[in-house]
Short mmCIF file of N, CA, C and O in Angstrom, two decimals:
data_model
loop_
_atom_site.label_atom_id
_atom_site.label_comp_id
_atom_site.label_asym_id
_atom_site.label_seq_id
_atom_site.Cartn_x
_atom_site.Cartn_y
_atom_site.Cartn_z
N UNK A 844 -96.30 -50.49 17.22
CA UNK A 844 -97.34 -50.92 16.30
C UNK A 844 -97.44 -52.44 16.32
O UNK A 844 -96.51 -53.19 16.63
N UNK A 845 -98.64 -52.82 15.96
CA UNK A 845 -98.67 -54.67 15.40
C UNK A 845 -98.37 -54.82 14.11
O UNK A 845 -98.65 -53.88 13.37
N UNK A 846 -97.89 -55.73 13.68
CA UNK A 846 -98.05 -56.74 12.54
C UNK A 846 -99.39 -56.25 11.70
O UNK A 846 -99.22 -55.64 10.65
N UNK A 847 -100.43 -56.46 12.08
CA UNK A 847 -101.69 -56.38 11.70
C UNK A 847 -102.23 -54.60 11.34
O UNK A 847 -103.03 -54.07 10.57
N UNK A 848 -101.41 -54.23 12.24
CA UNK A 848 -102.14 -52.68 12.41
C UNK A 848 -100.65 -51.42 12.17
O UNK A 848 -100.40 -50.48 12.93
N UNK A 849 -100.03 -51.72 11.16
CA UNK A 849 -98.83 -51.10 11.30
C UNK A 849 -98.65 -49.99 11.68
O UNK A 849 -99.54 -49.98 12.53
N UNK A 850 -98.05 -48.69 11.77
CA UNK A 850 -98.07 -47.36 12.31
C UNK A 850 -97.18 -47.08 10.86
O UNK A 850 -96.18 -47.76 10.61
N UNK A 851 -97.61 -46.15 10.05
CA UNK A 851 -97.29 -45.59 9.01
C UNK A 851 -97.51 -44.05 8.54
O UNK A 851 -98.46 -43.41 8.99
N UNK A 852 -96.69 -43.53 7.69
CA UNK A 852 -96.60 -42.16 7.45
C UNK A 852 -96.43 -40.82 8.75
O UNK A 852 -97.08 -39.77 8.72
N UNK A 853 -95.18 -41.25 10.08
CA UNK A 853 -95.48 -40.56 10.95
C UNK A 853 -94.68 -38.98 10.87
O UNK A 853 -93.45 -39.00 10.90
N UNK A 854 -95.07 -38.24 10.81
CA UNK A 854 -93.31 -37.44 11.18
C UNK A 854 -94.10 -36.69 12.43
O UNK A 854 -95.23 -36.54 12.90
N UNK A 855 -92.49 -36.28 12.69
CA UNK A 855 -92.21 -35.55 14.41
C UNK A 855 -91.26 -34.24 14.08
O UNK A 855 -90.31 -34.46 13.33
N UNK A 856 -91.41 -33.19 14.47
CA UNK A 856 -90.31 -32.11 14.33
C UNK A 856 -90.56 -31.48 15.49
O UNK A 856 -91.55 -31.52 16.22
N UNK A 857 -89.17 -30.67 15.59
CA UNK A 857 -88.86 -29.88 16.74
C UNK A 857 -89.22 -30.79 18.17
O UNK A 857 -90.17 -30.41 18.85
N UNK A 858 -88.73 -31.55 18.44
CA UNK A 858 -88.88 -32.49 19.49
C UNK A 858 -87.33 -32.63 20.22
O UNK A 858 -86.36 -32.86 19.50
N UNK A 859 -87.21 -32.50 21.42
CA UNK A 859 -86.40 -32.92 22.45
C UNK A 859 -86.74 -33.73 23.48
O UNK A 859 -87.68 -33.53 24.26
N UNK A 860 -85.65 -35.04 23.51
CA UNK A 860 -85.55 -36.28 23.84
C UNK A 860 -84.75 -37.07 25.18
O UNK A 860 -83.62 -37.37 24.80
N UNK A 861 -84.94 -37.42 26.33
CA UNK A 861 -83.87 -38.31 26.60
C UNK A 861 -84.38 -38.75 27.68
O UNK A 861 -84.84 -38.18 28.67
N UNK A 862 -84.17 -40.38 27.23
CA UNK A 862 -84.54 -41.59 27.89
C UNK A 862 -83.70 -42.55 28.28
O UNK A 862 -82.54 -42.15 28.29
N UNK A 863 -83.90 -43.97 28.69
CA UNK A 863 -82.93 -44.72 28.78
C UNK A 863 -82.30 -45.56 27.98
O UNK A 863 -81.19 -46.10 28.02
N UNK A 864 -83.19 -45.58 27.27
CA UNK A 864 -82.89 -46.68 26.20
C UNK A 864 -83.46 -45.46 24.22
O UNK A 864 -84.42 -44.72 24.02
N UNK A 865 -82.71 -45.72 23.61
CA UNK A 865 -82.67 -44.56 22.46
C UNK A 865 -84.03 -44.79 22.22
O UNK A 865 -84.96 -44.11 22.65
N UNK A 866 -84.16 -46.39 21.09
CA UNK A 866 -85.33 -46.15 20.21
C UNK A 866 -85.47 -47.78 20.34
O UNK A 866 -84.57 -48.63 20.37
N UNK A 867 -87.04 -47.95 20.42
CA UNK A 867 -87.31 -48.94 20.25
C UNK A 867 -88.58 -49.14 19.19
O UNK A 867 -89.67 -48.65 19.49
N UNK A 868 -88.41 -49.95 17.84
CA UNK A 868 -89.60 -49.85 16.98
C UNK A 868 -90.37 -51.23 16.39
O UNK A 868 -89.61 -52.13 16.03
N UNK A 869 -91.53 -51.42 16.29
CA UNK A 869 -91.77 -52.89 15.76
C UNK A 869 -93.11 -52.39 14.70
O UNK A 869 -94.13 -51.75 14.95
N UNK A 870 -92.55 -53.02 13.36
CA UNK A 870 -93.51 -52.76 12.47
C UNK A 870 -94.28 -51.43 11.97
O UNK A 870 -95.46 -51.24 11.66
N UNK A 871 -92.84 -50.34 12.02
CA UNK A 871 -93.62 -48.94 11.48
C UNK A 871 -92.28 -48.85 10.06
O UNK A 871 -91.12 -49.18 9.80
N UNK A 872 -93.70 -48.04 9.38
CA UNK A 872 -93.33 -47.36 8.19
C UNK A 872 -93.26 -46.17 7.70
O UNK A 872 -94.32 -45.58 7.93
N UNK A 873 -92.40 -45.42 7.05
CA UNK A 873 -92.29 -43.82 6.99
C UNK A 873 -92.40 -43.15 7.71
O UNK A 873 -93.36 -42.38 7.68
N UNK A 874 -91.46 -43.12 8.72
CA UNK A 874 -90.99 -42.14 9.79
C UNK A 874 -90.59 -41.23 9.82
O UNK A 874 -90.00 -41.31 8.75
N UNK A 875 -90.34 -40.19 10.21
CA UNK A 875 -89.61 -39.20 9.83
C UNK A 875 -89.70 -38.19 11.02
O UNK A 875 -90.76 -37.67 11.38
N UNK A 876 -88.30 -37.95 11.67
CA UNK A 876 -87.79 -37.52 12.91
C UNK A 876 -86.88 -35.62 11.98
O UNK A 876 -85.87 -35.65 11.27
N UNK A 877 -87.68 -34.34 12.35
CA UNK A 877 -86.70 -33.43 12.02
C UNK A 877 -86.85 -32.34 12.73
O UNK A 877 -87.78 -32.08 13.50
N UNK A 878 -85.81 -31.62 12.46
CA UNK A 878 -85.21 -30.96 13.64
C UNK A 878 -85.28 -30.98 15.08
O UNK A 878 -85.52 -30.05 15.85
N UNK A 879 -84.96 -32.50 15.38
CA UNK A 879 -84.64 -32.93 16.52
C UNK A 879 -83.31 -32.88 17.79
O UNK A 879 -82.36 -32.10 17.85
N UNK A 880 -83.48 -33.42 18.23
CA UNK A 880 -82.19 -33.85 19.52
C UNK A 880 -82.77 -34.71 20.41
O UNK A 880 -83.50 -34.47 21.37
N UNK A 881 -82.28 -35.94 19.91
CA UNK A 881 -82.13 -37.10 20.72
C UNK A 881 -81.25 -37.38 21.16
O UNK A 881 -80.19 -37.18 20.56
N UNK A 882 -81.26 -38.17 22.83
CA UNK A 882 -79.93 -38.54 23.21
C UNK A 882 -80.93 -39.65 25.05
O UNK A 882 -81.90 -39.60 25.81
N UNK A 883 -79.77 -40.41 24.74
CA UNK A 883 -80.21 -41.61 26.03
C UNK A 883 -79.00 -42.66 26.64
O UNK A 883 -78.13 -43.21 25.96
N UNK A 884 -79.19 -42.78 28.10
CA UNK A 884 -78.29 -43.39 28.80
C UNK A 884 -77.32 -44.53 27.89
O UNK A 884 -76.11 -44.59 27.66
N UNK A 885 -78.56 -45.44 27.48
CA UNK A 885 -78.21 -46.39 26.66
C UNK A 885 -78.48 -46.11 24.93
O UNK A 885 -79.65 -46.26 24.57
N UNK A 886 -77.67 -45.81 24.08
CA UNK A 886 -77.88 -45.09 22.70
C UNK A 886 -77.93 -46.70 21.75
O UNK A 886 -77.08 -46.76 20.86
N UNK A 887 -78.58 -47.60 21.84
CA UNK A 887 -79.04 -48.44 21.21
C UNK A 887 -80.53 -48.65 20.66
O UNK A 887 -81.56 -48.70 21.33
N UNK A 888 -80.37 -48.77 19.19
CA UNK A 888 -81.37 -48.73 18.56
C UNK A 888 -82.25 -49.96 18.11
O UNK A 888 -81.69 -50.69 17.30
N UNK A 889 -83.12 -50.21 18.36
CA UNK A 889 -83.93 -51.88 17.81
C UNK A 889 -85.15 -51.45 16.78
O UNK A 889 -86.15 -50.78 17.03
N UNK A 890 -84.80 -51.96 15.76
CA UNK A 890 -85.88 -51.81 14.70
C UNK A 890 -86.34 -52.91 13.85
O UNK A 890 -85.58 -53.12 12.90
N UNK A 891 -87.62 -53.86 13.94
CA UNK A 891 -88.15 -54.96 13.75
C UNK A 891 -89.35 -54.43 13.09
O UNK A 891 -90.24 -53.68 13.49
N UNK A 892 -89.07 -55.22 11.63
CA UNK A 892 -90.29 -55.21 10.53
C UNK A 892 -90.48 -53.66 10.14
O UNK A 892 -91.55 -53.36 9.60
N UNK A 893 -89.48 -52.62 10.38
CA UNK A 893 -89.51 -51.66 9.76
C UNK A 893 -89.14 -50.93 8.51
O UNK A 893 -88.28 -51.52 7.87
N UNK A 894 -89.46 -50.07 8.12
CA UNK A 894 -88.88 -49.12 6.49
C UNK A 894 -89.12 -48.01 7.01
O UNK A 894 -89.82 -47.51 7.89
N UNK A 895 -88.12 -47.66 6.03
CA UNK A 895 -88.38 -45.84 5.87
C UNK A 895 -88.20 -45.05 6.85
O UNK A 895 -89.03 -44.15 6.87
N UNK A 896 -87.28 -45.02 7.86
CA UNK A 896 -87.26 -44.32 9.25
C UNK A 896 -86.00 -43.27 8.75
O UNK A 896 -84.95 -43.56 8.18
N UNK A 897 -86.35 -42.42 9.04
CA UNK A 897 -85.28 -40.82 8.34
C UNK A 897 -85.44 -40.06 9.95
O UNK A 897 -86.39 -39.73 10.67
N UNK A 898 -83.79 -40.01 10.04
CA UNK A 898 -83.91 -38.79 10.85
C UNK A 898 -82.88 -37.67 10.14
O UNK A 898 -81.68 -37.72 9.86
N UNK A 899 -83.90 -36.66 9.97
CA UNK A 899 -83.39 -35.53 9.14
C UNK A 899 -82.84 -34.08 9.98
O UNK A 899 -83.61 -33.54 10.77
N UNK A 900 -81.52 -33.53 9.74
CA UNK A 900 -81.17 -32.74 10.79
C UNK A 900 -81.67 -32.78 12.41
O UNK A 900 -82.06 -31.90 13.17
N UNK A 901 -81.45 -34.40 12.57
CA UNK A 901 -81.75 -34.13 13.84
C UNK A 901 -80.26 -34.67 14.44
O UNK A 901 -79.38 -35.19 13.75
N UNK A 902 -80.20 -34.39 16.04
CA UNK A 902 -78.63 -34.32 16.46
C UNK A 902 -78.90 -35.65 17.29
O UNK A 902 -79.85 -35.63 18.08
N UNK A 903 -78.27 -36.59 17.20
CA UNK A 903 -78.02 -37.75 18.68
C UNK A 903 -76.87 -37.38 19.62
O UNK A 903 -75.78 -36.83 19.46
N UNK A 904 -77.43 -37.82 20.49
CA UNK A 904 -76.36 -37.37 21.80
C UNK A 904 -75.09 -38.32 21.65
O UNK A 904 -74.14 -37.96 22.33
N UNK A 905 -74.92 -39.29 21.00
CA UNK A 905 -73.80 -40.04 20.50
C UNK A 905 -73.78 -41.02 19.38
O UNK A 905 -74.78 -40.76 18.71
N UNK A 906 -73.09 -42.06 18.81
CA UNK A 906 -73.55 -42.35 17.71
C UNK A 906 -74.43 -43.39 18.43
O UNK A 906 -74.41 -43.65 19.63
N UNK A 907 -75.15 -43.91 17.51
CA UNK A 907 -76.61 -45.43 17.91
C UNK A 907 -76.05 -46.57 17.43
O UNK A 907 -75.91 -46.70 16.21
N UNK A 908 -75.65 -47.54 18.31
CA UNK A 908 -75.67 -48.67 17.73
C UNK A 908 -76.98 -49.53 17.46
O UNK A 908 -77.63 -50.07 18.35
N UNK A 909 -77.38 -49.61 15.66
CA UNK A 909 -78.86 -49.71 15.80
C UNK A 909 -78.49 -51.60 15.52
O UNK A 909 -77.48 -52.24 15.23
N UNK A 910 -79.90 -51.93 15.81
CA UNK A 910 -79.67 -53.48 15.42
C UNK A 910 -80.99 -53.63 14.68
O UNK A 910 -81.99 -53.19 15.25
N UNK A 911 -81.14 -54.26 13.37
CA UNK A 911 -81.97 -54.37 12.30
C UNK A 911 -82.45 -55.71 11.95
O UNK A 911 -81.99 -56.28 10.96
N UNK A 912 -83.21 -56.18 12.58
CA UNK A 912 -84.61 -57.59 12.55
C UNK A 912 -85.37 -57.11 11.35
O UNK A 912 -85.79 -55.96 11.34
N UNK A 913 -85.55 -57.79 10.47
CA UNK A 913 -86.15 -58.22 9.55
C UNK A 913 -86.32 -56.39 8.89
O UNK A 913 -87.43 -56.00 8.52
N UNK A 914 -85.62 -55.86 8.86
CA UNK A 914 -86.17 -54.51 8.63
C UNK A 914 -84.93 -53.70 7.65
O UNK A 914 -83.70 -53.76 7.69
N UNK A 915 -85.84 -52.97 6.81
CA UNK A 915 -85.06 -52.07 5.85
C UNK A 915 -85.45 -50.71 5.72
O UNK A 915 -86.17 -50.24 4.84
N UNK A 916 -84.86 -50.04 6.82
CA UNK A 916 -84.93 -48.89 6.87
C UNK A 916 -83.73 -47.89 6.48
O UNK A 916 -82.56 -48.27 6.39
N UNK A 917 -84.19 -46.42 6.23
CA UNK A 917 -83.25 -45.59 5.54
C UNK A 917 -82.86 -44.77 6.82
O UNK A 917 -83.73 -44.12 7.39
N UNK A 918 -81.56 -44.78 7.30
CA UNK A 918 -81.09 -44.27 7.87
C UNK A 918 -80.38 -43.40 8.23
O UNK A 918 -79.22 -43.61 8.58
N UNK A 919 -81.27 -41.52 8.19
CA UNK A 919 -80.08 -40.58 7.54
C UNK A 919 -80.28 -39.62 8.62
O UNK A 919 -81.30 -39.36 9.27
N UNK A 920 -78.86 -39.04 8.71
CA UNK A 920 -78.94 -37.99 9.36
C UNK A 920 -78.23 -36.77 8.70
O UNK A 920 -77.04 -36.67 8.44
N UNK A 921 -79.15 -35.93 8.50
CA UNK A 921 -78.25 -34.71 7.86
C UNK A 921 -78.51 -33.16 8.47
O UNK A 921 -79.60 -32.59 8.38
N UNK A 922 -77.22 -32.55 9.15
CA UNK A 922 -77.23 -31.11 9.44
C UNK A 922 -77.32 -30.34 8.50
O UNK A 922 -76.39 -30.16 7.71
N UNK A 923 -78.73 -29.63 8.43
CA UNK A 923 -78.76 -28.34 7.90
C UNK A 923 -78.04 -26.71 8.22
O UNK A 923 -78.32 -25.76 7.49
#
């Protein structure tokens, strides 16, 4: 997303994932990742100018080392 044009209110379910790099985000709001499985070569997370990113019962292929730029996001993961 831009600055200007944010990406807000998204959710995703039942989605399977794997890339090289985990997650990369700039300027989104209310996310919401469930009943997922994510997983990537490199499990590092970048999140700039973001909120509200929930991943709910979804599984990562290892833990994420996330790194957080200007951003306050909620970061949950819970197995149902």
């Amino acid at each position: 997303a831009l600055p200007e044009r944010p990406l807000r209110n998204v959710l995703i379910e039942n989605m399977t994932a794997h890339g090289k790099k985990f997650m990369t985000m700039h300027d989104v709001s209310s996310m919401t990742i469930v009943n997922s499985n994510l997983s990537a070569d490199n499990m590092e997370g970048s999140l700039t100018g973001c909120s509200g990113i929930m991943l709910v019962n979804t599984r990562l292929g290892e833990p994420v080392n996330w790194k957080l730029n200007d951003s306050t996001p909620v970061l949950t993961t819970k197995f149902l």
